[in-house]
Amino acid sequence: MIPWSIARVGLLCHIGVLLTLIGGCSALRSPATLPPAFYSLDSASGESESARTARAAGSIGAPTLIVNPPQAAAGFDSRRIIYVREAHRLDYFAHSEWVDTPARMLAPLIVAVIESSGTFRSVLLAPTAAAGELRLDTEILRLQQDFSSQPSRVRFTLRAHIVDSTTRRVLASRVFDENVATATADPYGGVVSANRAVQSVLQQLAGFCTTVVVQSQTAAVEAAKQVVEPKPSPPSHGS
């Protein structure tokens, strides 16, 4: 027979191994059970009904703008929130995500900010059955929190093209780039700065669209004048 002391030691060893395995399994499971935090890109402020009515009344003769859904460069087309610590390497926060991809969140914000400028008769997000004189194409080139310097900074880069829907000619192109420092070196600090960067770029985008429309209308008026008022022929030197 096995002495009681030896059996007791064996039993305690088995119990210790079992507790170790249980503890190890719990440690492996604990990160997966942490619920992710979800963040969004939001509009800065809403437009009052009176302002919307006044804007619509002043833009009756203006063109209609069709906004294509924004595209995103490789690596920036997911809901994962990106940060960088060194050049050429993208990392993702483990437990923080966007509620949707940045491109899909950006689409209604672009429509809202350009619509509030009063430059266009209407601003519509594609796909739509309506026709528009102009089309806006955008692409997110970068949206990331950079920890290579302190404080960390969020950089948002957006490329935009305005296209004549009839001729399919690109009227103007521009790259917008905004860099905003974070108040805290964590995902939430990055989200707050990302919203500030996006709002700044969208205001610049609205101004860009207005400038293109004004320039196009001015060019059209000058061209019409040339047709209606042709230059006089030089005087004849004959007798």
Coordinates of C-alpha atoms in Angstrom, one line a residue:
M1 CA 0.0 0.0 0.0
I2 CA 1.1 3.6 -0.7
P3 CA 1.8 5.4 2.5
W4 CA -0.7 8.1 3.3
S5 CA 1.9 10.9 3.2
I6 CA 3.0 10.0 -0.3
A7 CA -0.6 9.7 -1.5
R8 CA -1.3 13.1 0.1
V9 CA 1.7 14.7 -1.7
G10 CA 0.5 13.2 -5.0
L11 CA -3.0 14.5 -4.5
L12 CA -1.7 18.0 -3.7
C13 CA 0.5 17.9 -6.8
H14 CA -2.5 17.0 -9.0
I15 CA -4.6 19.7 -7.5
G16 CA -1.8 22.3 -8.1
V17 CA -1.4 21.3 -11.7
L18 CA -5.2 21.5 -12.2
L19 CA -5.4 25.0 -10.6
T20 CA -2.5 26.1 -12.8
L21 CA -4.2 24.9 -16.0
I22 CA -7.5 26.6 -14.9
G23 CA -5.6 29.8 -14.2
G24 CA -3.8 29.7 -17.5
C25 CA -7.1 29.1 -19.4
S26 CA -8.6 32.1 -17.6
A27 CA -5.7 34.3 -18.5
L28 CA -5.9 33.3 -22.1
R29 CA -9.7 34.0 -22.2
S30 CA -9.6 37.4 -20.4
P31 CA -8.4 39.6 -23.2
A32 CA -11.1 38.2 -25.6
T33 CA -13.8 39.0 -23.1
L34 CA -13.0 42.7 -23.0
P35 CA -15.7 44.5 -24.8
P36 CA -14.4 46.8 -27.6
A37 CA -15.1 50.6 -27.4
F38 CA -16.8 52.0 -30.5
Y39 CA -16.2 55.6 -31.8
S40 CA -17.6 57.7 -34.5
L41 CA -16.8 60.7 -36.8
D42 CA -19.6 63.2 -36.2
S43 CA -20.9 66.4 -37.6
A44 CA -19.8 69.6 -35.8
S45 CA -23.3 71.1 -35.6
G46 CA -26.7 71.0 -37.2
E47 CA -28.2 73.6 -39.4
S48 CA -31.3 75.4 -38.3
E49 CA -34.5 75.2 -40.3
S50 CA -34.5 79.0 -41.0
A51 CA -30.9 78.9 -42.2
R52 CA -31.7 75.9 -44.4
T53 CA -34.7 77.7 -46.0
A54 CA -32.7 80.9 -46.6
R55 CA -29.9 78.8 -48.2
A56 CA -32.3 77.0 -50.5
A57 CA -33.9 80.2 -51.6
G58 CA -30.5 81.7 -52.6
S59 CA -29.4 78.6 -54.6
I60 CA -32.3 78.0 -56.9
G61 CA -30.2 78.8 -60.0
A62 CA -27.1 77.0 -58.7
P63 CA -25.8 73.6 -60.0
T64 CA -26.5 70.3 -58.4
L65 CA -23.6 68.3 -57.0
I66 CA -23.5 64.5 -56.9
V67 CA -21.2 63.2 -54.2
N68 CA -19.8 59.8 -54.9
P69 CA -19.2 57.6 -51.8
P70 CA -15.6 58.2 -50.6
Q71 CA -12.9 55.7 -51.3
A72 CA -10.1 54.7 -49.0
A73 CA -6.4 53.8 -49.7
A74 CA -5.2 50.4 -48.8
G75 CA -5.0 49.8 -45.0
F76 CA -7.5 52.6 -44.3
D77 CA -10.7 50.8 -45.5
S78 CA -11.6 49.0 -42.3
R79 CA -13.3 49.8 -39.0
R80 CA -10.0 49.3 -37.1
I81 CA -8.4 52.5 -35.6
I82 CA -4.9 52.9 -36.9
Y83 CA -1.8 54.3 -35.1
V84 CA 1.8 54.4 -36.1
R85 CA 5.1 54.4 -34.1
E86 CA 7.5 54.2 -37.0
A87 CA 7.5 54.9 -40.7
H88 CA 5.9 52.4 -43.1
R89 CA 4.2 50.4 -40.3
L90 CA 0.5 50.5 -39.5
D91 CA -0.7 49.2 -36.1
Y92 CA -4.3 48.8 -34.8
F93 CA -5.7 49.4 -31.3
A94 CA -6.8 46.0 -29.9
H95 CA -10.0 47.1 -28.2
S96 CA -11.1 50.3 -29.9
E97 CA -12.9 50.5 -33.3
W98 CA -14.8 52.9 -35.5
V99 CA -18.6 52.2 -35.6
D100 CA -18.2 52.0 -39.4
T101 CA -15.4 52.4 -41.9
P102 CA -14.1 56.0 -42.0
A103 CA -15.2 56.3 -45.7
R104 CA -18.8 55.4 -44.9
M105 CA -18.9 57.7 -41.9
L106 CA -17.5 60.5 -44.0
A107 CA -20.0 60.4 -46.8
P108 CA -23.0 62.1 -45.0
L109 CA -20.6 64.6 -43.4
I110 CA -19.4 65.7 -46.8
V111 CA -22.9 66.1 -48.0
A112 CA -24.0 68.1 -45.0
V113 CA -21.1 70.6 -44.9
I114 CA -21.2 71.3 -48.7
E115 CA -25.0 71.6 -48.6
S116 CA -24.8 74.2 -45.7
S117 CA -22.4 76.4 -47.8
G118 CA -25.4 77.4 -50.0
T119 CA -23.3 77.0 -53.2
F120 CA -25.4 74.3 -54.8
R121 CA -29.1 73.9 -55.5
S122 CA -28.9 70.5 -54.0
V123 CA -26.1 68.1 -52.8
L124 CA -27.0 64.4 -53.3
L125 CA -25.1 61.3 -52.3
A126 CA -24.8 58.6 -55.0
P127 CA -26.3 56.3 -56.0
T128 CA -29.3 58.6 -56.9
A129 CA -31.7 58.8 -59.8
A130 CA -31.2 62.5 -59.9
A131 CA -28.8 64.2 -62.4
G132 CA -26.3 66.8 -61.4
E133 CA -24.1 69.2 -63.3
L134 CA -21.0 68.4 -61.2
R135 CA -19.6 65.3 -59.4
L136 CA -17.3 65.1 -56.4
D137 CA -15.0 62.2 -56.0
T138 CA -12.9 61.8 -52.8
E139 CA -10.4 59.4 -51.3
I140 CA -9.1 59.0 -47.8
L141 CA -5.3 58.8 -48.1
R142 CA -4.6 58.7 -44.4
L143 CA -6.3 58.7 -41.0
Q144 CA -4.0 57.7 -38.2
Q145 CA -2.7 58.6 -34.8
D146 CA 1.1 59.1 -34.8
F147 CA 3.0 58.3 -31.6
S148 CA 6.5 59.0 -33.1
S149 CA 6.5 62.4 -31.3
Q150 CA 4.9 63.8 -28.1
P151 CA 2.2 64.7 -27.8
S152 CA 0.8 62.2 -30.3
R153 CA -0.9 63.7 -33.4
V154 CA -3.7 62.6 -35.7
R155 CA -3.2 63.2 -39.4
F156 CA -6.1 63.2 -41.9
T157 CA -5.4 63.4 -45.6
L158 CA -8.2 63.6 -48.2
R159 CA -7.9 63.9 -52.0
A160 CA -10.8 65.5 -53.9
H161 CA -11.7 65.8 -57.6
I162 CA -14.6 67.9 -59.0
V163 CA -15.8 66.6 -62.4
D164 CA -18.1 68.1 -65.0
S165 CA -20.8 65.4 -65.4
T166 CA -21.5 66.3 -69.0
T167 CA -18.0 66.4 -70.4
R168 CA -16.4 64.2 -67.7
R169 CA -13.6 66.7 -67.5
V170 CA -11.8 67.1 -64.2
L171 CA -12.4 70.8 -63.3
A172 CA -10.1 70.8 -60.2
S173 CA -8.2 68.6 -57.9
R174 CA -6.8 69.1 -54.4
V175 CA -5.2 67.2 -51.5
F176 CA -6.3 68.4 -48.0
D177 CA -4.0 67.5 -45.1
E178 CA -4.7 68.3 -41.4
N179 CA -2.5 67.5 -38.4
V180 CA -4.0 67.9 -34.9
A181 CA -2.3 67.2 -31.6
T182 CA -4.0 64.9 -29.0
A183 CA -4.8 65.9 -25.4
T184 CA -4.2 62.3 -24.2
A185 CA -2.0 59.6 -25.7
D186 CA -4.8 57.0 -25.9
P187 CA -7.5 55.9 -28.5
Y188 CA -10.1 58.4 -27.1
G189 CA -7.6 61.3 -27.4
G190 CA -7.0 60.2 -31.0
V191 CA -10.7 60.0 -31.8
V192 CA -11.3 63.6 -30.5
S193 CA -8.4 64.9 -32.6
A194 CA -9.6 62.9 -35.6
N195 CA -13.0 64.6 -35.4
R196 CA -11.3 68.0 -35.2
A197 CA -9.1 67.2 -38.2
V198 CA -12.0 65.9 -40.3
Q199 CA -14.1 68.9 -39.6
S200 CA -11.3 71.2 -40.6
V201 CA -10.7 69.4 -43.8
L202 CA -14.5 69.3 -44.6
Q203 CA -14.7 73.1 -44.2
Q204 CA -11.8 73.5 -46.6
L205 CA -13.4 71.1 -49.0
A206 CA -16.7 73.1 -49.0
G207 CA -14.7 76.3 -49.7
F208 CA -12.8 74.5 -52.5
C209 CA -16.2 73.4 -54.1
T210 CA -17.5 77.0 -53.9
T211 CA -14.3 78.4 -55.5
V212 CA -14.6 75.9 -58.4
V213 CA -18.3 76.8 -59.0
V214 CA -17.6 80.5 -59.0
Q215 CA -14.7 80.1 -61.4
S216 CA -16.7 77.9 -63.7
Q217 CA -19.6 80.4 -63.7
T218 CA -17.3 83.3 -64.4
A219 CA -15.6 81.4 -67.3
A220 CA -19.0 80.6 -68.7
V221 CA -20.1 84.2 -68.6
E222 CA -16.9 85.4 -70.3
A223 CA -17.3 82.8 -73.0
A224 CA -20.9 83.9 -73.6
K225 CA -19.7 87.5 -73.9
Q226 CA -17.2 86.5 -76.6
V227 CA -20.0 84.8 -78.6
V228 CA -22.6 87.6 -78.2
E229 CA -20.0 90.4 -78.7
P230 CA -17.5 89.3 -81.3
K231 CA -14.4 91.5 -81.6
P232 CA -14.7 94.1 -84.4
S233 CA -12.8 93.4 -87.6
P234 CA -9.8 95.6 -88.3
P235 CA -10.4 98.6 -90.6
S236 CA -9.8 98.1 -94.3
H237 CA -6.9 100.0 -95.9
G238 CA -8.5 99.9 -99.4
S239 CA -9.5 103.1 -101.2

